[in-house]
mmCIF file of N, CA and C in Angstrom:
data_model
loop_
_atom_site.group_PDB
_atom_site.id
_atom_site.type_symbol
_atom_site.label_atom_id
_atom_site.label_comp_id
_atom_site.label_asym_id
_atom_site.label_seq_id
_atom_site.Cartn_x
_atom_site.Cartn_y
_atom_site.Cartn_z
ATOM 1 N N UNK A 1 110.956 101.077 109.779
ATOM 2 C CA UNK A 1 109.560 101.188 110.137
ATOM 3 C C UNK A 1 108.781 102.004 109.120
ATOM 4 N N UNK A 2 109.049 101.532 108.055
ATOM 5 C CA UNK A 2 108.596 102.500 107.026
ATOM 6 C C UNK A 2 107.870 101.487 105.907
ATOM 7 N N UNK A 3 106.541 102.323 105.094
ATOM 8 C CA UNK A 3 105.923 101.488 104.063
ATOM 9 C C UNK A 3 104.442 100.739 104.742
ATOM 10 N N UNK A 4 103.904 100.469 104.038
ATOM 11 C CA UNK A 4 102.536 100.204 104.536
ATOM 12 C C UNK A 4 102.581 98.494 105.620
ATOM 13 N N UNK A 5 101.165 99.009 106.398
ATOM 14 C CA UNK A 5 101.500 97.991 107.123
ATOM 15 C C UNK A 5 99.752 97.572 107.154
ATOM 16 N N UNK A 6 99.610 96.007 106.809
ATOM 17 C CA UNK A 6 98.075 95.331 106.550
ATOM 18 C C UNK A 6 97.455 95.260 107.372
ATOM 19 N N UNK A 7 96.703 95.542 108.383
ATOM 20 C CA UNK A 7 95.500 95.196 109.507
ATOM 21 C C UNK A 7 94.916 93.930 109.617
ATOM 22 N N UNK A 8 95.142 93.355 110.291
ATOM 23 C CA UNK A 8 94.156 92.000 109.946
ATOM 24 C C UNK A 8 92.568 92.325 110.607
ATOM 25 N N UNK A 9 92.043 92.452 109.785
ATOM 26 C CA UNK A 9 89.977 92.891 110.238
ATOM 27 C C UNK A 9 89.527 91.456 110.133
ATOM 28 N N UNK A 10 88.408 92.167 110.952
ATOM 29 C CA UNK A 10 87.527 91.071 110.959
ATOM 30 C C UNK A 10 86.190 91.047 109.474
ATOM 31 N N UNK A 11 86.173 90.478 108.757
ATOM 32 C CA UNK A 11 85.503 90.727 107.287
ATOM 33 C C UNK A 11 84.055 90.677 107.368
ATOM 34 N N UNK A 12 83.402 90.057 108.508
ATOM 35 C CA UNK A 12 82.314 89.524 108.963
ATOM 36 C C UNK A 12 81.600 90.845 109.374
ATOM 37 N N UNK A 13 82.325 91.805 110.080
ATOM 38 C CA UNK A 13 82.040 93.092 110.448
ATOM 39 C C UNK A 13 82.423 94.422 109.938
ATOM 40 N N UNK A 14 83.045 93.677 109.267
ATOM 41 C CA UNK A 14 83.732 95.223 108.572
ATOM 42 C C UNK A 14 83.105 96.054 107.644
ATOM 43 N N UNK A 15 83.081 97.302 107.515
ATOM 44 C CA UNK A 15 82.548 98.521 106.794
ATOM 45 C C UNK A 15 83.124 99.089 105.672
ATOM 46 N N UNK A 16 82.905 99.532 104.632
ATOM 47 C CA UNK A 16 83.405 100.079 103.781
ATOM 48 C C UNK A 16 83.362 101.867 103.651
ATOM 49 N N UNK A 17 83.948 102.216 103.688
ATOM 50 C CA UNK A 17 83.606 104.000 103.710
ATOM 51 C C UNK A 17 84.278 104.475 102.270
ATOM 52 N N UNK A 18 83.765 105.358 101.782
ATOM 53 C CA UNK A 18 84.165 106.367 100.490
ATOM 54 C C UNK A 18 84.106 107.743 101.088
ATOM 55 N N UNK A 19 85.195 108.830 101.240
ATOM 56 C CA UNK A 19 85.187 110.138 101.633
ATOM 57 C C UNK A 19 85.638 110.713 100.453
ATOM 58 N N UNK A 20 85.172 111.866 99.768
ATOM 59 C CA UNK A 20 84.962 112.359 98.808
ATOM 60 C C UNK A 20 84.968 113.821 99.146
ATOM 61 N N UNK A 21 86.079 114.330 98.653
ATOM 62 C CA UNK A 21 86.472 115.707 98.940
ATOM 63 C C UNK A 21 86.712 116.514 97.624
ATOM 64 N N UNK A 22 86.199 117.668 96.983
ATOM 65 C CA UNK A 22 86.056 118.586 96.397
ATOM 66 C C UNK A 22 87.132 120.090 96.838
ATOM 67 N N UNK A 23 87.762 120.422 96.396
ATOM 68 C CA UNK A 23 88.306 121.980 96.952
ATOM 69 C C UNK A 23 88.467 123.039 95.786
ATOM 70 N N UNK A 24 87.434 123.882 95.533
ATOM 71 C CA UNK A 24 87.911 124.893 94.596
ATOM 72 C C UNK A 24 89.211 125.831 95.207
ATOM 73 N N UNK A 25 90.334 126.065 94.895
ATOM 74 C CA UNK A 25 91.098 126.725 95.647
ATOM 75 C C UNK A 25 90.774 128.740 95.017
ATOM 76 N N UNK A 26 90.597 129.421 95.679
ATOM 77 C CA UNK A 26 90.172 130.678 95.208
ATOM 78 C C UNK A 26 91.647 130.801 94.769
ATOM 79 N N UNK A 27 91.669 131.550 93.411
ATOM 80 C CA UNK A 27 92.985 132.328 93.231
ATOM 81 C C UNK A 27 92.946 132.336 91.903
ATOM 82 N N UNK A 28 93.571 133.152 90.971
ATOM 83 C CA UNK A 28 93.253 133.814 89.508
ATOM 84 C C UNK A 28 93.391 132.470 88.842
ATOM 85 N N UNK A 29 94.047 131.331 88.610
ATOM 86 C CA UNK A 29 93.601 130.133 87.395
ATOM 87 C C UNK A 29 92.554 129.374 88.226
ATOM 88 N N UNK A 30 92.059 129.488 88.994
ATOM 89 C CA UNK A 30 90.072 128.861 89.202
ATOM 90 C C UNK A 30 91.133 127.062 89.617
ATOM 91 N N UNK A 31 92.634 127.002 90.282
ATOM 92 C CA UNK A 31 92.786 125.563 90.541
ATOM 93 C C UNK A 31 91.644 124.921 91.399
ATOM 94 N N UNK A 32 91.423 123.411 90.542
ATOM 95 C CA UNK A 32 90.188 122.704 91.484
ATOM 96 C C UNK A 32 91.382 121.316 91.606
ATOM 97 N N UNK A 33 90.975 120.935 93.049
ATOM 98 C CA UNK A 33 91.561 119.649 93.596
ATOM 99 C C UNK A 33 90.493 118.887 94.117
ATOM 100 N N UNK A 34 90.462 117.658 93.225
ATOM 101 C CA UNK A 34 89.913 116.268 93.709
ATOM 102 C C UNK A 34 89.837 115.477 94.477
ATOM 103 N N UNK A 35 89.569 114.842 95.331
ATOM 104 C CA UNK A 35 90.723 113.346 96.154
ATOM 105 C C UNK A 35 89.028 112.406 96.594
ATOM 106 N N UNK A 36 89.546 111.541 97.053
ATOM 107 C CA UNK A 36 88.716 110.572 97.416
ATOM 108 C C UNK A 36 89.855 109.520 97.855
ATOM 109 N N UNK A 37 88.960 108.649 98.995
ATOM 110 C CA UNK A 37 90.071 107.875 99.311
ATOM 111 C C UNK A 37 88.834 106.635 99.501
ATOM 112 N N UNK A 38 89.343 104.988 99.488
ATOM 113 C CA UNK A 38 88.505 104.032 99.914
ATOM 114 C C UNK A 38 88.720 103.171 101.314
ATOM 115 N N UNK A 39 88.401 103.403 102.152
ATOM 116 C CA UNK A 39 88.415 102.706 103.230
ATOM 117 C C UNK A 39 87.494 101.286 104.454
ATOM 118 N N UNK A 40 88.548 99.885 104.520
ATOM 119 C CA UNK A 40 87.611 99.132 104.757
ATOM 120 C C UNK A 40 87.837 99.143 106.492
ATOM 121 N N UNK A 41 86.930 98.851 107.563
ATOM 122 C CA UNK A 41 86.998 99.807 109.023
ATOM 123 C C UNK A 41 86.624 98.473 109.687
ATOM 124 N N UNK A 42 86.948 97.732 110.871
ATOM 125 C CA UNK A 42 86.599 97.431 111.776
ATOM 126 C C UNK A 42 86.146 98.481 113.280
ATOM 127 N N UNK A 43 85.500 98.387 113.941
ATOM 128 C CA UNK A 43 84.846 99.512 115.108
ATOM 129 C C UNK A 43 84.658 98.341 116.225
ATOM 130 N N UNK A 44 85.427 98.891 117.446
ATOM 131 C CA UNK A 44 85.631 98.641 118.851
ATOM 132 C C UNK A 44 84.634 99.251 119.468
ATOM 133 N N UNK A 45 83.897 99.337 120.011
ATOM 134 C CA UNK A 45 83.096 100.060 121.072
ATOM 135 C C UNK A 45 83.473 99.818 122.766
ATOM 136 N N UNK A 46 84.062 100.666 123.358
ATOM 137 C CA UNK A 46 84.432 100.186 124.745
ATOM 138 C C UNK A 46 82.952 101.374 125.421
ATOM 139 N N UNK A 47 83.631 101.743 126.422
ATOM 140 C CA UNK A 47 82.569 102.313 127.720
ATOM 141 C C UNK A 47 82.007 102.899 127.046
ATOM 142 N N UNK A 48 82.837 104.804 127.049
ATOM 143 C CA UNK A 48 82.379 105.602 125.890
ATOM 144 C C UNK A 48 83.523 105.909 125.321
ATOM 145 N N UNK A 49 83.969 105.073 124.160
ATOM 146 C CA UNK A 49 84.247 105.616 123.331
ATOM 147 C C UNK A 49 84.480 104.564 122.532
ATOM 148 N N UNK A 50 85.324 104.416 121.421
ATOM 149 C CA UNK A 50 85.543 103.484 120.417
ATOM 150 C C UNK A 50 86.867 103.073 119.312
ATOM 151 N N UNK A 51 87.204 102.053 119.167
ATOM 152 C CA UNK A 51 88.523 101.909 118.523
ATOM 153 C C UNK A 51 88.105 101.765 116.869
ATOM 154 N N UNK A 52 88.678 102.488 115.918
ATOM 155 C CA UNK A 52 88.752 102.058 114.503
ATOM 156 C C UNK A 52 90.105 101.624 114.145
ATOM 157 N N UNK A 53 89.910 100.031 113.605
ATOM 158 C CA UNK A 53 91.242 99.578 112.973
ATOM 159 C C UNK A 53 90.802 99.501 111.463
ATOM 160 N N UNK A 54 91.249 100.263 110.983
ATOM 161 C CA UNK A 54 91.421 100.066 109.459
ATOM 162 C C UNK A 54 92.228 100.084 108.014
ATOM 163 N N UNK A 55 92.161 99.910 106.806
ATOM 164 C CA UNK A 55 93.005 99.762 105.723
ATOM 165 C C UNK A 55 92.598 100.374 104.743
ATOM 166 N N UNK A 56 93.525 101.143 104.044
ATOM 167 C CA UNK A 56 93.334 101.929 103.142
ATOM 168 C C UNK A 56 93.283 101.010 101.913
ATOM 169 N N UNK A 57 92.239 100.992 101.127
ATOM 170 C CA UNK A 57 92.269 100.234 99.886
ATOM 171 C C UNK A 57 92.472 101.269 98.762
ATOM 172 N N UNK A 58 92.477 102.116 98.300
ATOM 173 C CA UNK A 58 92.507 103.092 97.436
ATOM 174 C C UNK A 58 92.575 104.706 97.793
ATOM 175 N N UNK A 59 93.274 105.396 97.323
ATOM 176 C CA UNK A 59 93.400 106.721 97.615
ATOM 177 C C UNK A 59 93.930 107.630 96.461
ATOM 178 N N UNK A 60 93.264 108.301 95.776
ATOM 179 C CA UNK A 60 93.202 109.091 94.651
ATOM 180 C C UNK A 60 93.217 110.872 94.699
ATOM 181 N N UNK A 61 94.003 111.462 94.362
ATOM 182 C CA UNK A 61 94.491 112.795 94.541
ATOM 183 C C UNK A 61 94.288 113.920 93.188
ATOM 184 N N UNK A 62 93.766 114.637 92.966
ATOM 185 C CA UNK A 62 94.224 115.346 91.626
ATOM 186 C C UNK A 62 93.980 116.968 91.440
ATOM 187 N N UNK A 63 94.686 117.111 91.085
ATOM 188 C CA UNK A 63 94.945 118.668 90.961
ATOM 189 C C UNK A 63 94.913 119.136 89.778
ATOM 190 N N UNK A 64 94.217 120.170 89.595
ATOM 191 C CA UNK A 64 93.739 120.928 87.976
ATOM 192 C C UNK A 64 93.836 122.328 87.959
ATOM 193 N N UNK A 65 94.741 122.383 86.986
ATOM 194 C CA UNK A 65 94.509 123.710 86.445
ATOM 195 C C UNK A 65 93.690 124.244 85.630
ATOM 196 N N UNK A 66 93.196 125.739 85.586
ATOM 197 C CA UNK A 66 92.357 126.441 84.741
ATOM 198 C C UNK A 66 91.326 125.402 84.327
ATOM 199 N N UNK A 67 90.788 124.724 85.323
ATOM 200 C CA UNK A 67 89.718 123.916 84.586
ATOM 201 C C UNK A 67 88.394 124.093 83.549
ATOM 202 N N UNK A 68 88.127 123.615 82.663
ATOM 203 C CA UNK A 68 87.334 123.601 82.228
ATOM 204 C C UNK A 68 86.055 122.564 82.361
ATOM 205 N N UNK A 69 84.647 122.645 81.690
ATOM 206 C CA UNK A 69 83.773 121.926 82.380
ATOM 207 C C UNK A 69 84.209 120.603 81.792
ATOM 208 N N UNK A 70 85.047 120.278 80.324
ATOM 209 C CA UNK A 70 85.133 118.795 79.742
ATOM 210 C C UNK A 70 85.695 118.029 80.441
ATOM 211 N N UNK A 71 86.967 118.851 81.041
ATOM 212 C CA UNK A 71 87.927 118.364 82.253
ATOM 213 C C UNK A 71 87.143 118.156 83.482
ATOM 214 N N UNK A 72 86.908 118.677 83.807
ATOM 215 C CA UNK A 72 85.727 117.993 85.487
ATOM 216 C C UNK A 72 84.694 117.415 85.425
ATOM 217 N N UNK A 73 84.347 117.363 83.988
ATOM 218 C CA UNK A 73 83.304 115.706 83.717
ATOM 219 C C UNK A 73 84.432 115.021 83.696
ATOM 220 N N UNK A 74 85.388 114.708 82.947
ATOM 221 C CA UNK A 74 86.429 113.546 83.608
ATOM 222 C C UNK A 74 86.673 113.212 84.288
ATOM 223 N N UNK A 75 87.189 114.472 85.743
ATOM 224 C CA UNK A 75 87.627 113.794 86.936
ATOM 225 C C UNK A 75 86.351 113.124 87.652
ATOM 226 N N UNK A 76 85.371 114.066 87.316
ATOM 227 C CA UNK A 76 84.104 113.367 88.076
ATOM 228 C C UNK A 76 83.696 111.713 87.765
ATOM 229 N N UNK A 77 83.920 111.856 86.405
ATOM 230 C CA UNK A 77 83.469 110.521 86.011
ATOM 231 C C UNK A 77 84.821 109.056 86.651
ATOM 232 N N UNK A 78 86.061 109.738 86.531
ATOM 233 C CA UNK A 78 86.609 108.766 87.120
ATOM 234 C C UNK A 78 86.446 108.295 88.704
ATOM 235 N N UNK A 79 86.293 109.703 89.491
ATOM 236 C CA UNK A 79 85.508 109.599 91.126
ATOM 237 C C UNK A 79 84.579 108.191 90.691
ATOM 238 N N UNK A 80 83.339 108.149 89.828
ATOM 239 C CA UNK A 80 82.498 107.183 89.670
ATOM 240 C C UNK A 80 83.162 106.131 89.487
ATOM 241 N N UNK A 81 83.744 106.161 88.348
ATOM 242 C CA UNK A 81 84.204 104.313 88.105
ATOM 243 C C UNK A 81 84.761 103.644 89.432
ATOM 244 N N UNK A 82 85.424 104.762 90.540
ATOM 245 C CA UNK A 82 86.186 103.746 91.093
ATOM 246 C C UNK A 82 85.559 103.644 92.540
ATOM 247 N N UNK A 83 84.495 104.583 92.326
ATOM 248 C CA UNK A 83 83.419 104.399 93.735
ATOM 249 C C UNK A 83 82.932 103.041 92.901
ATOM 250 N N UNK A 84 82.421 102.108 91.541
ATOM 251 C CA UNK A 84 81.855 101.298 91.286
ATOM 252 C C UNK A 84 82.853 99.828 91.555
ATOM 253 N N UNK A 85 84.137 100.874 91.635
ATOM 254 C CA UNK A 85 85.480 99.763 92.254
ATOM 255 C C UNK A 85 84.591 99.580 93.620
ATOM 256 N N UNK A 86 84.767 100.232 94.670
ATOM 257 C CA UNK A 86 84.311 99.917 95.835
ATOM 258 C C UNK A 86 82.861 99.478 96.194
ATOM 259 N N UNK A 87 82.300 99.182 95.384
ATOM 260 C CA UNK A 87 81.019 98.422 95.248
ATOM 261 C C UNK A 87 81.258 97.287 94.921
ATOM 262 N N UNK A 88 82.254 97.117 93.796
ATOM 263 C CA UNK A 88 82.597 95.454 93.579
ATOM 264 C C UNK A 88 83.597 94.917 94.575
ATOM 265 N N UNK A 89 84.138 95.683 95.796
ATOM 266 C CA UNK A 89 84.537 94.942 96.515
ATOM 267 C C UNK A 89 83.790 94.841 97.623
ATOM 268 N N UNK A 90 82.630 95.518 98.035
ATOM 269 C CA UNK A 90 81.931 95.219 99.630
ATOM 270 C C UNK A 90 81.000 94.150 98.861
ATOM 271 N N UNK A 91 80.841 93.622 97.561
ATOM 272 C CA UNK A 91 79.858 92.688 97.599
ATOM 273 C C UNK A 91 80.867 91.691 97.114
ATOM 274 N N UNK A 92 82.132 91.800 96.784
ATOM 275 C CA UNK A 92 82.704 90.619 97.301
ATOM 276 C C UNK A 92 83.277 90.164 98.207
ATOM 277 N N UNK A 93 82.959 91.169 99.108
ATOM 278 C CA UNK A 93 83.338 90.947 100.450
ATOM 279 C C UNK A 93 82.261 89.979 101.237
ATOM 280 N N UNK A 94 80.818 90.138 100.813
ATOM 281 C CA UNK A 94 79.929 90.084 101.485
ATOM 282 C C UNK A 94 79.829 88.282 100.646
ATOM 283 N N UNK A 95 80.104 87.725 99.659
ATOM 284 C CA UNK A 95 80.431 86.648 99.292
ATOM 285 C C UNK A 95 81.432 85.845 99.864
ATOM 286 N N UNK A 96 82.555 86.617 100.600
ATOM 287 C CA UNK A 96 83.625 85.645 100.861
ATOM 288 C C UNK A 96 83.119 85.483 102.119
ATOM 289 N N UNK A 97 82.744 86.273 102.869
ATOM 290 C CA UNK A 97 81.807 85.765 104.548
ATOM 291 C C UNK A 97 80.708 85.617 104.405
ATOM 292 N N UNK A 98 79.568 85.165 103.637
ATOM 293 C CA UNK A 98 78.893 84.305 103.332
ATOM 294 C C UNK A 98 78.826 82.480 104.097
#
């Protein structure tokens, strides 16, 4: 029972989310940790409350030492390219249920 397991969503309704997390960790080398993850969500609504079935499409982690600012324009800039990943997939999403 181990290893990823696919959701079947509904594409017609489904959502795309980007959570984007930052952590300076306090402590004498200034470590900064990155992450971001991409997520596509179907949403249940019952009485009150609600079901999310969803799939992880991307999930990105990174950890830095003694950073400097050249180094966290990098990580930042890669955060971008692959948030522009998840833009080229909700509008090809929005083509295939079309």
């Amino acid at each position: 029972n181990r290893g990823l397991i696919f959701i079947l969503l509904n594409l017609t309704i489904a959502k795309l989310f980007i959570f984007i997390n930052k952590l300076f960790i306090n402590n004498a080398n200034y470590t900064l940790k990155l992450s971001y993850i991409i997520i596509l969500i179907n949403k249940k609504q019952t009485n009150e409350s609600f079901i999310i079935n969803n799939n992880i499409i991307y999930y990105s982690s990174i950890k830095s030492k003694r950073i400097t600012q050249s180094v966290l324009v990098l990580k930042v800039y890669k955060i971008v390219i692959n948030i522009n990943v998840a833009y080229t997939i909700l509008t090809t999403l929005d083509l295939i249920t079309k």
